[in-house]
mmCIF file of C-alpha atoms in Angstrom:
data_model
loop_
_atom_site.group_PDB
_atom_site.id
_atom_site.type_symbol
_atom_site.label_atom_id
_atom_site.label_comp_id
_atom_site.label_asym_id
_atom_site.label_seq_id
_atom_site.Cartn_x
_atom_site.Cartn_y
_atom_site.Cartn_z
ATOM 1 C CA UNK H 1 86.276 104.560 117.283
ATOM 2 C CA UNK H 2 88.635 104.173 114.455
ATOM 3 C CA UNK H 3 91.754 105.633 115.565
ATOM 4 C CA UNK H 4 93.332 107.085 118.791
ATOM 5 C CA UNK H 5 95.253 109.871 118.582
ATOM 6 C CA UNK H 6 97.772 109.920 121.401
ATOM 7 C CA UNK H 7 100.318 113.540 122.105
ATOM 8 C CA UNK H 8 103.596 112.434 124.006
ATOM 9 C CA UNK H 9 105.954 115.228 125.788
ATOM 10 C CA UNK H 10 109.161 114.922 126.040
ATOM 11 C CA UNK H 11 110.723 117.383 128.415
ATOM 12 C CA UNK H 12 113.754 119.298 128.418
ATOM 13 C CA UNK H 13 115.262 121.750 130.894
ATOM 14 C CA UNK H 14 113.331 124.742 131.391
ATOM 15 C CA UNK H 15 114.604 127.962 129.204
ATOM 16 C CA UNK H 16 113.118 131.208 129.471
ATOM 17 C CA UNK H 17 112.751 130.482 125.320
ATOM 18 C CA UNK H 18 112.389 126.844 125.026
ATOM 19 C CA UNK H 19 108.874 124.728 124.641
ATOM 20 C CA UNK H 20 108.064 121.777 125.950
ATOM 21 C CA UNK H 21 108.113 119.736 122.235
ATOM 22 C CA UNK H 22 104.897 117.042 121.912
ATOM 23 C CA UNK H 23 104.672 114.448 119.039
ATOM 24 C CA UNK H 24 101.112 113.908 117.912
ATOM 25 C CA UNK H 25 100.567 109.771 116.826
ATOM 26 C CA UNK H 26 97.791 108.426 115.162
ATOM 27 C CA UNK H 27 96.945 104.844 115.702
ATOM 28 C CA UNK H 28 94.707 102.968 113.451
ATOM 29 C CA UNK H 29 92.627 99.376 114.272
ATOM 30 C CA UNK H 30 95.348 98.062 111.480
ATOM 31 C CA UNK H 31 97.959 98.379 113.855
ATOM 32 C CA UNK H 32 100.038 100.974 112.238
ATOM 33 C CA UNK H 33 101.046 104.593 113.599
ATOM 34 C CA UNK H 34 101.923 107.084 112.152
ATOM 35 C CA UNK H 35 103.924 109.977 114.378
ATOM 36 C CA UNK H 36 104.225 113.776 114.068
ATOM 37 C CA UNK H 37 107.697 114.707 115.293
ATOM 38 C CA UNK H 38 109.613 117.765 115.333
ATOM 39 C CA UNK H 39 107.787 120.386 115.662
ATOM 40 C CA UNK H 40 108.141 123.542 113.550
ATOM 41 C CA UNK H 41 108.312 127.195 114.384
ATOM 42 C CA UNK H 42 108.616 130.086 112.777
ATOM 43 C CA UNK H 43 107.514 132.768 109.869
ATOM 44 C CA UNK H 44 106.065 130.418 107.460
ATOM 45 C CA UNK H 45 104.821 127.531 109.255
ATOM 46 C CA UNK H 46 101.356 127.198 111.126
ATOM 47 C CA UNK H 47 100.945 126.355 114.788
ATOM 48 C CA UNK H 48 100.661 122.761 113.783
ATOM 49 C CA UNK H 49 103.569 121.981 111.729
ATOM 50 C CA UNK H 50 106.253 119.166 111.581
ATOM 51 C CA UNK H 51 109.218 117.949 109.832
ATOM 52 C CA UNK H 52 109.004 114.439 110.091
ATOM 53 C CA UNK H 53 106.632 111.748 110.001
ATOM 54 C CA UNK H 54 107.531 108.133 111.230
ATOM 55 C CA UNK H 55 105.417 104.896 110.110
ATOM 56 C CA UNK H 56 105.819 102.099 112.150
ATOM 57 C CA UNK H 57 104.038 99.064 112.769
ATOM 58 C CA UNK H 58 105.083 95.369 114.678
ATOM 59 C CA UNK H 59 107.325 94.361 111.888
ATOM 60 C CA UNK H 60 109.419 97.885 110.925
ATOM 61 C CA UNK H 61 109.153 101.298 111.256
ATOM 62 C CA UNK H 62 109.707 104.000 107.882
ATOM 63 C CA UNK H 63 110.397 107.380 107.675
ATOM 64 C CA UNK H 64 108.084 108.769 104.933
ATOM 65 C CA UNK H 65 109.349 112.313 105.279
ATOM 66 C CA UNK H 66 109.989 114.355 102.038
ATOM 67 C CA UNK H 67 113.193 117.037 102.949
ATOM 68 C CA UNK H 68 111.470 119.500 101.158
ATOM 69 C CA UNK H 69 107.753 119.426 102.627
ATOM 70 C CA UNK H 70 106.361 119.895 106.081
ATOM 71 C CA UNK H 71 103.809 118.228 107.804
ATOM 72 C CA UNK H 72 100.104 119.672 109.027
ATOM 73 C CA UNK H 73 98.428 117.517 111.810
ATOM 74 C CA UNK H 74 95.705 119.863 113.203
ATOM 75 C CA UNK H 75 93.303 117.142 113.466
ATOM 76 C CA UNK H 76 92.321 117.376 109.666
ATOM 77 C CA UNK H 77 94.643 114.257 109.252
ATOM 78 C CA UNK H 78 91.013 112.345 108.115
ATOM 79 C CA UNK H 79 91.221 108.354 108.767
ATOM 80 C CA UNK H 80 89.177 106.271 106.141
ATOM 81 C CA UNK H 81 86.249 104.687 107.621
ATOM 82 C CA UNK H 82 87.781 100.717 107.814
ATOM 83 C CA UNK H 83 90.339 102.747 109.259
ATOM 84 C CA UNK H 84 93.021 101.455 106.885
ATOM 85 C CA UNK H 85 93.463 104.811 104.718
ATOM 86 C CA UNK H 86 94.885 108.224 106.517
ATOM 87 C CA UNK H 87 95.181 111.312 104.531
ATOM 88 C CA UNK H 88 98.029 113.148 105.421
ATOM 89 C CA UNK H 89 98.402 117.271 104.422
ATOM 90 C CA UNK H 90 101.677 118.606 103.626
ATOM 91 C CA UNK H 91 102.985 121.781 102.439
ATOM 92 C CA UNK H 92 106.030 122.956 100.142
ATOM 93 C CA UNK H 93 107.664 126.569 100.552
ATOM 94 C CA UNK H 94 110.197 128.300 99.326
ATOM 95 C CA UNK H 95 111.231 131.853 98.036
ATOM 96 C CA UNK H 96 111.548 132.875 94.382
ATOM 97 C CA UNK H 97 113.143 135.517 92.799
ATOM 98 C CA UNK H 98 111.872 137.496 90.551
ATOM 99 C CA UNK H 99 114.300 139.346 87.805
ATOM 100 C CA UNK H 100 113.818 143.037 89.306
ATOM 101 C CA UNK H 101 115.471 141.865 92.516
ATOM 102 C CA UNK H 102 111.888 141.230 94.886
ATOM 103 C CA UNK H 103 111.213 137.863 96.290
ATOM 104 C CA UNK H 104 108.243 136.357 97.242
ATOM 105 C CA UNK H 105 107.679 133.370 99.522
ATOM 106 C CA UNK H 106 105.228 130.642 97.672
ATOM 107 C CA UNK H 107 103.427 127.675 99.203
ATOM 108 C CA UNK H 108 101.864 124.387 97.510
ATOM 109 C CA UNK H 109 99.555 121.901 99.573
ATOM 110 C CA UNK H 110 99.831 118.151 99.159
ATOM 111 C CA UNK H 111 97.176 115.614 99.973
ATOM 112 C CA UNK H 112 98.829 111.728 100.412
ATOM 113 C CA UNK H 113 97.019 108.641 101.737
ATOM 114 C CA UNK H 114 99.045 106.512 103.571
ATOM 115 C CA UNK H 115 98.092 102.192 103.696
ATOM 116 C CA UNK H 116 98.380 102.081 107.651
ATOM 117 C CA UNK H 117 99.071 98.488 107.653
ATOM 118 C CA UNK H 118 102.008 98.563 106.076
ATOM 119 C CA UNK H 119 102.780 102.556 105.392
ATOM 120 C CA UNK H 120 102.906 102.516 101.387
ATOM 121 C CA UNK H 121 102.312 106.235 100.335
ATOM 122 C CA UNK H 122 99.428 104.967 98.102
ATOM 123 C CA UNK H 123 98.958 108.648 96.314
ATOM 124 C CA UNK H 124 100.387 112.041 96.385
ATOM 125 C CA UNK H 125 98.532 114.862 94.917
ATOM 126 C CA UNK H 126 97.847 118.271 94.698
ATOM 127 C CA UNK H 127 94.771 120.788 93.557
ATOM 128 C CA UNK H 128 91.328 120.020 93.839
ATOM 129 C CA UNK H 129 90.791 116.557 95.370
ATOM 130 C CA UNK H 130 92.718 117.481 98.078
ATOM 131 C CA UNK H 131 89.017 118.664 99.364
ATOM 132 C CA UNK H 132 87.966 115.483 99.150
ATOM 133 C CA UNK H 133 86.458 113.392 101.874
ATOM 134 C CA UNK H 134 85.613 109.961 102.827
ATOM 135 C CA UNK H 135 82.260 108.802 101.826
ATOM 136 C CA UNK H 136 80.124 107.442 104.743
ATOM 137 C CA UNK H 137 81.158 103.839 105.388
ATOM 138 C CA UNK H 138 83.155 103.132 102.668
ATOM 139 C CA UNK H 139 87.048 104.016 101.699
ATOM 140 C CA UNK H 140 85.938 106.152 99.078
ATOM 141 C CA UNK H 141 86.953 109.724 98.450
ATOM 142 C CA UNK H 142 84.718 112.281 97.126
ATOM 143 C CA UNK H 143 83.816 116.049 96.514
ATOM 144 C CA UNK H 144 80.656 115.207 98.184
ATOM 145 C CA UNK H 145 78.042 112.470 99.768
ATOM 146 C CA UNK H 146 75.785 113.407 97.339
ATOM 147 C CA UNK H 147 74.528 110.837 94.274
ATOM 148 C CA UNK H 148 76.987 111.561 91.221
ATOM 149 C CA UNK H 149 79.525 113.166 93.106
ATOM 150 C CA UNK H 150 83.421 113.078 91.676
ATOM 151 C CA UNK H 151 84.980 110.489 93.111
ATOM 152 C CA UNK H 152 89.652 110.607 93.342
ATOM 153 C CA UNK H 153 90.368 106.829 92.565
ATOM 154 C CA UNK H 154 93.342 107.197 94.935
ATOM 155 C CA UNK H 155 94.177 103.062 94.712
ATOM 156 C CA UNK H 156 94.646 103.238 91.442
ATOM 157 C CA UNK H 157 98.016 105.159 91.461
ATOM 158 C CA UNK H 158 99.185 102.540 94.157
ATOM 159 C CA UNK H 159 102.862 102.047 93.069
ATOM 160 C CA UNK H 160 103.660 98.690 91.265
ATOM 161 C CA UNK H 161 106.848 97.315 89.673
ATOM 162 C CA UNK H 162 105.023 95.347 87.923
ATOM 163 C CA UNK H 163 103.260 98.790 86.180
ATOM 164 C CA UNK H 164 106.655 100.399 86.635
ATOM 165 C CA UNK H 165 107.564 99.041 83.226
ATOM 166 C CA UNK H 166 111.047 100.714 81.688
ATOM 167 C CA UNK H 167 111.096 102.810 84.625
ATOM 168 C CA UNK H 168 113.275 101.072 87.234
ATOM 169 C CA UNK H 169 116.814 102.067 86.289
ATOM 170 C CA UNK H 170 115.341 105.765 87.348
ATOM 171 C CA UNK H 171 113.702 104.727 90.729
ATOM 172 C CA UNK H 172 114.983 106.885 93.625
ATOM 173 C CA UNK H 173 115.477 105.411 96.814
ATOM 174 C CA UNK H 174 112.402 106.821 98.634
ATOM 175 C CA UNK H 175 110.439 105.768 95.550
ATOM 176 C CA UNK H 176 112.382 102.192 95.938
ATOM 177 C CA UNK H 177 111.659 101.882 99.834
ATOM 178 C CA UNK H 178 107.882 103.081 99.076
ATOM 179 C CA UNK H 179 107.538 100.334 96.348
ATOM 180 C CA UNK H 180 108.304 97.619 98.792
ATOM 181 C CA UNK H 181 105.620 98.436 101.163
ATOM 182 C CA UNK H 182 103.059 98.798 98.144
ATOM 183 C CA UNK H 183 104.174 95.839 96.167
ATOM 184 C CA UNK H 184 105.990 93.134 98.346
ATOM 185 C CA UNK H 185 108.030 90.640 96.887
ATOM 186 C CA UNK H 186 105.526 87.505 95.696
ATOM 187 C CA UNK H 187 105.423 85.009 93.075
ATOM 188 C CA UNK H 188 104.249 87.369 90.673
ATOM 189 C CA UNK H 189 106.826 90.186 90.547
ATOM 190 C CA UNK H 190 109.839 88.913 91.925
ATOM 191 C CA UNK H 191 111.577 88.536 88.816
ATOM 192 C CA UNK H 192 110.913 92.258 88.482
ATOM 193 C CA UNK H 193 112.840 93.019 91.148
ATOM 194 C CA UNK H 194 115.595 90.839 90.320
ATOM 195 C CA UNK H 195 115.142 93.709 86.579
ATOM 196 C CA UNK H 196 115.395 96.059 89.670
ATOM 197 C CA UNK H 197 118.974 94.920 91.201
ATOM 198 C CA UNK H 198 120.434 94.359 87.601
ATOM 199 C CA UNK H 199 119.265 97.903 86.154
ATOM 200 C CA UNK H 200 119.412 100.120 89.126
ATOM 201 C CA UNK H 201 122.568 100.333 90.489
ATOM 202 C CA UNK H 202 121.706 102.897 93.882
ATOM 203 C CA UNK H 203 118.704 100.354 94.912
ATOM 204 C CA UNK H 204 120.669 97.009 93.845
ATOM 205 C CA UNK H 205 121.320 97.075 97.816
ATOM 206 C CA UNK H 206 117.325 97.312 98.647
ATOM 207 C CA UNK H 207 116.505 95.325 96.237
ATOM 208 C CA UNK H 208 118.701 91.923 96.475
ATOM 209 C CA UNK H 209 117.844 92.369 100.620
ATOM 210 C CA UNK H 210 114.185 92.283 99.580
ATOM 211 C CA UNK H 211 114.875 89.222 97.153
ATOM 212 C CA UNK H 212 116.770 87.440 100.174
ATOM 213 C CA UNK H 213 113.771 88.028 102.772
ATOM 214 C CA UNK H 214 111.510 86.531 100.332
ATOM 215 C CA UNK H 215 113.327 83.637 99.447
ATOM 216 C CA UNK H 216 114.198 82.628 103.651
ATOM 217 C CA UNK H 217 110.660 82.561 103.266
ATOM 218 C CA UNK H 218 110.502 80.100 100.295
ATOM 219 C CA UNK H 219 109.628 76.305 101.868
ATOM 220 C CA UNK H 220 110.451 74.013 99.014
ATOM 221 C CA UNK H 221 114.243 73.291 97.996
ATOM 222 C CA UNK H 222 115.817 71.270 94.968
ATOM 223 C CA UNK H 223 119.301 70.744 93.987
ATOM 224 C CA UNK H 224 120.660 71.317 90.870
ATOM 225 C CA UNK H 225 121.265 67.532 89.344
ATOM 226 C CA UNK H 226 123.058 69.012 85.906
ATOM 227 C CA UNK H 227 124.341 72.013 84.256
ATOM 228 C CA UNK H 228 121.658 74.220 84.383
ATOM 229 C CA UNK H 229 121.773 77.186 81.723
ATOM 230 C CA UNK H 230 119.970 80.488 83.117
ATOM 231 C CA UNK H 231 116.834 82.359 81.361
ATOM 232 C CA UNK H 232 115.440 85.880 81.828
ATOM 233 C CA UNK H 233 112.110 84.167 81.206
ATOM 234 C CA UNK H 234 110.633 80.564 80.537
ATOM 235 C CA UNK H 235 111.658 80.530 76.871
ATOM 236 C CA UNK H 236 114.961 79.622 74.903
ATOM 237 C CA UNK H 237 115.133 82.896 73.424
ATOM 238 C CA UNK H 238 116.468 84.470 76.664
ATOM 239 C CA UNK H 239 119.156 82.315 77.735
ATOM 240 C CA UNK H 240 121.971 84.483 79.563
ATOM 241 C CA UNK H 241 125.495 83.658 80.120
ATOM 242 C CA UNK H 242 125.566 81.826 83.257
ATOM 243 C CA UNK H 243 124.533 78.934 84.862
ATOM 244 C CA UNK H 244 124.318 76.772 88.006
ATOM 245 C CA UNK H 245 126.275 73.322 88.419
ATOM 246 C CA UNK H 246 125.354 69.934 90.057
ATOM 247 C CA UNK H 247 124.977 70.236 93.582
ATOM 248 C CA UNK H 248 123.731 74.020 93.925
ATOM 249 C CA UNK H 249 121.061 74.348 96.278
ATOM 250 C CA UNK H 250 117.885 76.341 94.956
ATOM 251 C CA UNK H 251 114.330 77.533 96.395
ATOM 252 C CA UNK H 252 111.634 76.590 93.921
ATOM 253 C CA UNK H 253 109.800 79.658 93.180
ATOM 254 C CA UNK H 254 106.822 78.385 90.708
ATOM 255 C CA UNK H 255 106.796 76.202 87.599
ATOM 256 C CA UNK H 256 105.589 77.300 83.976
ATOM 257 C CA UNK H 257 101.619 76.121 82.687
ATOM 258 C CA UNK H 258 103.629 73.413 80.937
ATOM 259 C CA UNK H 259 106.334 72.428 84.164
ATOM 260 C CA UNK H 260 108.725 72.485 81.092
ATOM 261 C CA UNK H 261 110.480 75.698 83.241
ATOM 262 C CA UNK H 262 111.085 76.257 86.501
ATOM 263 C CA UNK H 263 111.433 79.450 88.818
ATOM 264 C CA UNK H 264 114.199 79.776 90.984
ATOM 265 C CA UNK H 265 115.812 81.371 93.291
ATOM 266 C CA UNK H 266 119.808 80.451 94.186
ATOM 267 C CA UNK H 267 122.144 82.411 97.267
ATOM 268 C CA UNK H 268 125.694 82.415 96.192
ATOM 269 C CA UNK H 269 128.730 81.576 98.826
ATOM 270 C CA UNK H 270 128.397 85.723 99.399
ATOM 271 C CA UNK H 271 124.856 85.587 100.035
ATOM 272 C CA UNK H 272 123.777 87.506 97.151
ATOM 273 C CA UNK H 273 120.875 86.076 96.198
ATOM 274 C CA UNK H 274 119.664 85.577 91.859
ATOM 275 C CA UNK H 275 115.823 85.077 90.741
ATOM 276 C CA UNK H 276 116.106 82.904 87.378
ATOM 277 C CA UNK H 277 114.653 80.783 85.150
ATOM 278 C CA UNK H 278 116.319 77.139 84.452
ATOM 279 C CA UNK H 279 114.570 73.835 82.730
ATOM 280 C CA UNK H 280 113.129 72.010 85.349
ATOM 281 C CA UNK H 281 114.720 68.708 83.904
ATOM 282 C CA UNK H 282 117.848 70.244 85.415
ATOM 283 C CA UNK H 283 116.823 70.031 89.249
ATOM 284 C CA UNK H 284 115.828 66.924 91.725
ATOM 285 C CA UNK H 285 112.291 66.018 91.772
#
């Protein structure tokens, strides 16, 4: 079986108008859950409803809730067939009012799969593909399991900051927290979210706490040896204002094609850490 799906109760004194309340959690060979939690009740909401949903995993737990959505788990929740992919349904309501003085309470559905080994909200869509399925063995969604059938290429909107482009001075902090479960920290876009901590002011917090993690995780160290002008990139042409002195301590990040440059990345007396670009002439080999 691919997944468990486990309902806890949590009991509270008894109440001639009060429920017992029981979180549904879906478990998935990846190791990741995701739970149902707080349950929903009223005009507009179906008997399966809930306002939050909680990733979590051996390493963290997220909360991927949306403040203005609630949650459907009914048992349509469909788990990919590598069980690595869950979709997740979720619905938006809310009244508008019309210029003769009426009102009229309006729904939209929303389809997401969620990575359940590491809880990135891969996609989030609405319309037609949310009738998709999985395809029989395969982490494929389509309209069908028939030959020619349209298929929702769901990976391909997995967030990246490397895709993200100009876009990172406007990244919210869900959208920040999401991106670091899609796109870890590596060799290949960490200077991007060093661009994240300079340009984004609200997620300079997530991001330089992100940039530390990854470079505890660094194994090779150097020493600065002489001045050691900074660079945006491994060319001249983007030389910055500061630099390190002799005797700063650095994690070596990677070296250019040419090991003319060198990748760094240097934790200040504050333990703010900076992702930069020196000459590797200027560090102990």
């Amino acid at each position: 079986m691919l997944f468990k799906k486990t309902v806890q109760v949590t009991e509270k004194k008894s109440s001639a108008h009060e429920k017992y309340d029981a979180d549904v959690i879906i478990r998935t060979p990846t190791g990741g859950s995701l739970t149902f939690s707080q349950k929903k009740n009223g005009e507009h909401y179906e008997d399966n409803s809930w306002g939050k949903i909680l990733f979590s995993n051996k390493n963290y737990s997220a909360d991927l809730s949306r403040d203005d959505r609630f949650y459907i788990e009914d048992g349509s929740s469909k788990v990919s067939p590598s069980g690595k992919y869950l979709i997740v349904n979720s619905v938006s309501g809310g009244t508008v009012e019309f210029g003769d003085g009426t009102s009229k309470y309006t729904e939209r559905a929303y389809c997401s799969v969620v990575d359940m080994s590491n809880g990135c909200i891969v996609s989030d869509w609405d319309g037609e593909a949310c009738g998709y399925t999985w395809t029989e063995g395969k982490d494929v969604l389509a309209s069908s399991e028939e030959v020619g059938a349209d298929i929702f290429d769901f990976n391909s909107m997995r967030p990246s900051i490397i895709k993200m482009k100009d876009k990172l001075s406007s990244l919210d902090a869900r959208g920040a927290s999401n991106l670091l479960r899609c796109d870890a920290p590596s060799i290949e876009n960490i200077d991007k979210y060093q661009q994240l901590a300079r340009e984004n002011k609200s997620n300079k917090k997530i991001a330089l706490d992100a940039i530390l993690s990854f470079l505890h995780s660094r194994k090779e160290e150097s020493s600065v040896i002489e001045r050691a002008n900074l660079f945006s990139a491994p060319n001249n042409s983007s030389q910055t204002k500061n630099y390190l002195i002799p005797g700063d301590k650095i994690k070596v990040i990677q070296y250019s094609s040419d090991r003319k440059w060198v990748n760094v990345g240097y934790i200040n007396p504050k333990n703010i850490p900076l992702i930069t670009w020196i000459k590797s002439d200027t560090i102990a080999q």
